[in-house]
PDB file of C-alpha atoms in Angstrom:
ATOM      1  CA  MET A   1     -90.964 151.619-118.158  1.00 83.00           C
ATOM      2  CA  GLU A   2     -89.890 154.649-120.377  1.00 93.00           C
ATOM      3  CA  ILE A   3     -91.577 157.944-119.391  1.00 95.00           C
ATOM      4  CA  ARG A   4     -91.818 160.772-121.996  1.00 96.00           C
ATOM      5  CA  TYR A   5     -92.706 164.272-120.876  1.00 96.00           C
ATOM      6  CA  LYS A   6     -92.367 167.530-122.410  1.00 97.00           C
ATOM      7  CA  ILE A   7     -93.266 171.300-121.478  1.00 98.00           C
ATOM      8  CA  GLU A   8     -96.856 172.110-123.092  1.00 98.00           C
ATOM      9  CA  SER A   9     -96.679 175.593-121.954  1.00 98.00           C
ATOM     10  CA  MET A  10     -95.081 178.000-119.411  1.00 98.00           C
ATOM     11  CA  GLU A  11     -96.075 181.672-118.686  1.00 98.00           C
ATOM     12  CA  GLU A  12     -95.504 184.117-116.347  1.00 98.00           C
ATOM     13  CA  THR A  13     -98.522 184.835-114.659  1.00 98.00           C
ATOM     14  CA  GLY A  14     -97.831 187.714-112.480  1.00 97.00           C
ATOM     15  CA  PHE A  15     -95.008 190.218-111.332  1.00 98.00           C
ATOM     16  CA  SER A  16     -95.069 193.048-108.990  1.00 97.00           C
ATOM     17  CA  TYR A  17     -92.142 195.405-107.437  1.00 97.00           C
ATOM     18  CA  SER A  18     -92.539 197.833-104.593  1.00 96.00           C
ATOM     19  CA  PRO A  19     -90.959 201.102-105.798  1.00 95.00           C
ATOM     20  CA  SER A  20     -91.877 202.884-102.554  1.00 95.00           C
ATOM     21  CA  PHE A  21     -90.153 200.734-100.201  1.00 94.00           C
ATOM     22  CA  ASN A  22     -87.240 202.683 -98.870  1.00 93.00           C
ATOM     23  CA  TYR A  23     -84.446 200.067 -99.802  1.00 93.00           C
ATOM     24  CA  ASP A  24     -81.776 201.892 -98.032  1.00 91.00           C
ATOM     25  CA  SER A  25     -83.325 200.673 -94.850  1.00 90.00           C
ATOM     26  CA  ILE A  26     -82.320 197.102 -95.704  1.00 91.00           C
ATOM     27  CA  ASP A  27     -79.166 195.056 -96.638  1.00 90.00           C
ATOM     28  CA  ILE A  28     -80.132 193.497 -99.928  1.00 90.00           C
ATOM     29  CA  ASP A  29     -77.989 190.368 -98.702  1.00 89.00           C
ATOM     30  CA  THR A  30     -80.642 189.550 -96.105  1.00 90.00           C
ATOM     31  CA  VAL A  31     -83.695 189.646 -98.244  1.00 94.00           C
ATOM     32  CA  THR A  32     -85.632 186.268 -98.254  1.00 92.00           C
ATOM     33  CA  TYR A  33     -87.299 184.487-100.704  1.00 92.00           C
ATOM     34  CA  GLN A  34     -90.688 182.509 -99.890  1.00 90.00           C
ATOM     35  CA  PHE A  35     -92.247 180.183-102.181  1.00 88.00           C
ATOM     36  CA  ALA A  36     -95.613 178.467-102.712  1.00 89.00           C
ATOM     37  CA  HIS A  37     -96.709 175.946-105.597  1.00 89.00           C
ATOM     38  CA  ASP A  38     -99.526 173.915-106.457  1.00 90.00           C
ATOM     39  CA  LEU A  39     -99.696 170.812-108.823  1.00 91.00           C
ATOM     40  CA  ILE A  40    -102.795 169.745-110.350  1.00 93.00           C
ATOM     41  CA  PRO A  41    -103.185 166.728-112.171  1.00 95.00           C
ATOM     42  CA  ASN A  42    -105.228 166.356-115.320  1.00 95.00           C
ATOM     43  CA  ALA A  43    -105.695 162.880-116.494  1.00 94.00           C
ATOM     44  CA  GLU A  44    -108.086 163.408-119.288  1.00 95.00           C
ATOM     45  CA  LYS A  45    -105.111 165.468-121.006  1.00 97.00           C
ATOM     46  CA  SER A  46    -102.287 163.373-119.635  1.00 97.00           C
ATOM     47  CA  GLU A  47    -100.909 166.975-117.851  1.00 97.00           C
ATOM     48  CA  LEU A  48     -99.563 167.966-114.939  1.00 96.00           C
ATOM     49  CA  SER A  49     -99.987 171.697-114.249  1.00 97.00           C
ATOM     50  CA  LEU A  50     -97.650 173.511-111.849  1.00 96.00           C
ATOM     51  CA  GLY A  51     -98.127 176.857-110.694  1.00 96.00           C
ATOM     52  CA  MET A  52     -95.330 178.496-108.516  1.00 94.00           C
ATOM     53  CA  LYS A  53     -94.650 181.997-106.916  1.00 95.00           C
ATOM     54  CA  VAL A  54     -91.884 183.474-104.974  1.00 94.00           C
ATOM     55  CA  GLU A  55     -92.201 186.304-102.609  1.00 95.00           C
ATOM     56  CA  ILE A  56     -89.192 188.470-101.770  1.00 96.00           C
ATOM     57  CA  THR A  57     -89.427 190.350 -98.432  1.00 95.00           C
ATOM     58  CA  PRO A  58     -86.870 192.213 -96.312  1.00 93.00           C
ATOM     59  CA  GLY A  59     -85.891 189.783 -93.776  1.00 81.00           C
ATOM     60  CA  LYS A  60     -87.802 189.862 -90.623  1.00 80.00           C
ATOM     61  CA  SER A  61     -90.577 191.464 -92.180  1.00 83.00           C
ATOM     62  CA  ASN A  62     -93.609 190.070 -93.966  1.00 85.00           C
ATOM     63  CA  GLU A  63     -93.754 193.180 -96.473  1.00 93.00           C
ATOM     64  CA  ILE A  64     -93.641 192.033-100.149  1.00 96.00           C
ATOM     65  CA  LEU A  65     -90.904 193.753-101.893  1.00 97.00           C
ATOM     66  CA  ALA A  66     -91.394 191.997-105.113  1.00 97.00           C
ATOM     67  CA  LYS A  67     -93.275 188.634-106.192  1.00 97.00           C
ATOM     68  CA  GLU A  68     -93.256 186.538-109.492  1.00 97.00           C
ATOM     69  CA  SER A  69     -95.365 183.888-110.502  1.00 97.00           C
ATOM     70  CA  ILE A  70     -95.130 181.145-113.314  1.00 98.00           C
ATOM     71  CA  TYR A  71     -97.877 178.541-114.476  1.00 98.00           C
ATOM     72  CA  ALA A  72     -96.400 175.547-116.483  1.00 98.00           C
ATOM     73  CA  VAL A  73     -98.184 172.452-118.179  1.00 98.00           C
ATOM     74  CA  PHE A  74     -96.413 169.130-118.486  1.00 98.00           C
ATOM     75  CA  LYS A  75     -97.359 166.462-120.620  1.00 98.00           C
ATOM     76  CA  ILE A  76     -96.577 162.968-119.235  1.00 97.00           C
ATOM     77  CA  GLU A  77     -96.683 159.593-121.103  1.00 96.00           C
ATOM     78  CA  PRO A  78     -97.896 157.025-119.956  1.00 96.00           C
ATOM     79  CA  PHE A  79     -99.739 159.448-117.550  1.00 96.00           C
ATOM     80  CA  ASP A  80    -101.743 156.845-115.654  1.00 94.00           C
ATOM     81  CA  LYS A  81     -98.623 154.545-114.739  1.00 94.00           C
ATOM     82  CA  VAL A  82     -96.866 157.754-113.393  1.00 94.00           C
ATOM     83  CA  ILE A  83     -99.832 159.709-111.629  1.00 95.00           C
ATOM     84  CA  GLN A  84    -102.561 158.113-110.015  1.00 93.00           C
ATOM     85  CA  ILE A  85    -105.356 160.300-108.989  1.00 91.00           C
ATOM     86  CA  LYS A  86    -107.037 159.747-105.558  1.00 85.00           C
ATOM     87  CA  LYS A  87    -109.737 161.625-103.740  1.00 82.00           C
ATOM     88  CA  GLY A  88    -108.179 164.851-102.282  1.00 77.00           C
ATOM     89  CA  GLY A  89    -104.901 164.570-104.231  1.00 83.00           C
ATOM     90  CA  PHE A  90    -102.617 162.307-106.099  1.00 89.00           C
ATOM     91  CA  ARG A  91     -99.977 159.792-105.803  1.00 89.00           C
ATOM     92  CA  THR A  92     -96.824 159.503-108.069  1.00 90.00           C
ATOM     93  CA  THR A  93     -94.579 156.657-108.922  1.00 91.00           C
ATOM     94  CA  GLU A  94     -91.835 159.026-110.214  1.00 91.00           C
ATOM     95  CA  PRO A  95     -90.973 161.569-107.493  1.00 88.00           C
ATOM     96  CA  LEU A  96     -87.832 162.444-109.186  1.00 89.00           C
ATOM     97  CA  LEU A  97     -89.953 163.397-112.373  1.00 92.00           C
ATOM     98  CA  ILE A  98     -91.897 165.772-110.253  1.00 91.00           C
ATOM     99  CA  ASP A  99     -88.631 167.283-108.781  1.00 90.00           C
ATOM    100  CA  THR A 100     -87.343 167.692-112.400  1.00 93.00           C
ATOM    101  CA  PHE A 101     -90.793 169.854-112.892  1.00 94.00           C
ATOM    102  CA  VAL A 102     -90.150 171.796-109.724  1.00 92.00           C
ATOM    103  CA  ASN A 103     -86.672 172.437-110.794  1.00 92.00           C
ATOM    104  CA  ILE A 104     -87.638 173.762-114.445  1.00 95.00           C
ATOM    105  CA  VAL A 105     -90.126 176.076-112.950  1.00 95.00           C
ATOM    106  CA  ILE A 106     -87.808 177.481-110.024  1.00 94.00           C
ATOM    107  CA  GLY A 107     -85.212 178.034-112.827  1.00 94.00           C
ATOM    108  CA  ALA A 108     -87.970 179.985-114.602  1.00 96.00           C
ATOM    109  CA  LEU A 109     -88.615 181.962-111.912  1.00 95.00           C
ATOM    110  CA  ARG A 110     -85.185 182.946-111.332  1.00 94.00           C
ATOM    111  CA  GLY A 111     -84.822 184.092-114.694  1.00 95.00           C
ATOM    112  CA  MET A 112     -88.052 186.224-114.904  1.00 96.00           C
ATOM    113  CA  LEU A 113     -86.788 187.783-111.656  1.00 96.00           C
ATOM    114  CA  ILE A 114     -83.585 188.657-112.992  1.00 95.00           C
ATOM    115  CA  LYS A 115     -85.075 190.306-116.285  1.00 96.00           C
ATOM    116  CA  ASN A 116     -87.940 191.850-114.264  1.00 97.00           C
ATOM    117  CA  LEU A 117     -85.456 193.414-111.428  1.00 96.00           C
ATOM    118  CA  LYS A 118     -83.013 194.670-113.647  1.00 96.00           C
ATOM    119  CA  GLY A 119     -82.437 198.434-112.763  1.00 95.00           C
ATOM    120  CA  THR A 120     -83.818 198.209-109.450  1.00 96.00           C
ATOM    121  CA  PRO A 121     -82.276 197.700-105.819  1.00 95.00           C
ATOM    122  CA  LEU A 122     -83.178 194.084-105.638  1.00 96.00           C
ATOM    123  CA  ALA A 123     -81.298 193.574-109.077  1.00 94.00           C
ATOM    124  CA  LYS A 124     -78.222 192.612-106.897  1.00 90.00           C
ATOM    125  CA  SER A 125     -80.203 189.903-105.094  1.00 90.00           C
ATOM    126  CA  ILE A 126     -80.223 186.797-107.167  1.00 84.00           C
ATOM    127  CA  MET A 127     -82.509 184.084-105.912  1.00 85.00           C
ATOM    128  CA  PRO A 128     -80.622 181.317-104.206  1.00 79.00           C
ATOM    129  CA  LEU A 129     -80.052 177.629-105.507  1.00 79.00           C
ATOM    130  CA  ILE A 130     -82.577 175.501-103.602  1.00 77.00           C
ATOM    131  CA  PRO A 131     -81.792 171.696-102.830  1.00 73.00           C
ATOM    132  CA  MET A 132     -84.672 169.604-103.385  1.00 75.00           C
ATOM    133  CA  ASP A 133     -84.339 168.331 -99.654  1.00 76.00           C
ATOM    134  CA  VAL A 134     -85.120 171.649 -98.606  1.00 70.00           C
ATOM    135  CA  ILE A 135     -88.148 171.827-100.949  1.00 69.00           C
ATOM    136  CA  HIS A 136     -89.379 168.551 -99.407  1.00 67.00           C
ATOM    137  CA  GLN A 137     -88.834 169.377 -95.923  1.00 64.00           C
ATOM    138  CA  ASN A 138     -90.996 172.598 -96.216  1.00 56.00           C
ATOM    139  CA  THR A 139     -93.912 171.339 -98.722  1.00 51.00           C
ATOM    140  CA  ALA A 140     -96.535 168.648 -98.159  1.00 47.00           C
ATOM    141  CA  ARG A 141     -95.681 165.380 -99.519  1.00 43.00           C
ATOM    142  CA  LEU A 142     -95.680 165.748-103.035  1.00 39.00           C
ATOM    143  CA  THR A 143     -97.129 162.311-103.555  1.00 41.00           C
ATOM    144  CA  ASP A 144    -100.199 163.057-101.089  1.00 41.00           C
ATOM    145  CA  SER A 145    -101.807 166.238-102.315  1.00 39.00           C
ATOM    146  CA  THR A 146    -102.418 168.277-105.311  1.00 39.00           C
ATOM    147  CA  THR A 147    -101.869 171.671-103.385  1.00 38.00           C
ATOM    148  CA  GLN A 148     -98.501 172.276-102.182  1.00 38.00           C
ATOM    149  CA  LYS A 149     -97.773 175.007-100.037  1.00 35.00           C
TER     150      LYS A 149
END
């Protein structure tokens, strides 16, 4: 089966930075990145939307030093062969395609953070590369739910 897909839209939906935090009190190399994402199928438009956010915290604390969020919409053809909407979620016959979409949005998040944190103490902290198996281990099954955390 030939699958065609494209990015219909992608936009930054939020950014915040905590300038009042005492950055001298932490080692920038020990900040952590916490992710959440939502996958939302739309059969009528043959689209799958992916919203993703990342929060940077100072290691052991839950205080948010910065956060970034992006919303992307992907057009998929043939949608009904790739995504089957079920009660409470959806299933996919092409999990690698979903992984591709997740990787695209992670790359966009990384780029936006680099741009937005330029000139701040967090500029030296680059979001790490994240293997897909780590994302799979830390999320609900991509094929079982529309909401991923």
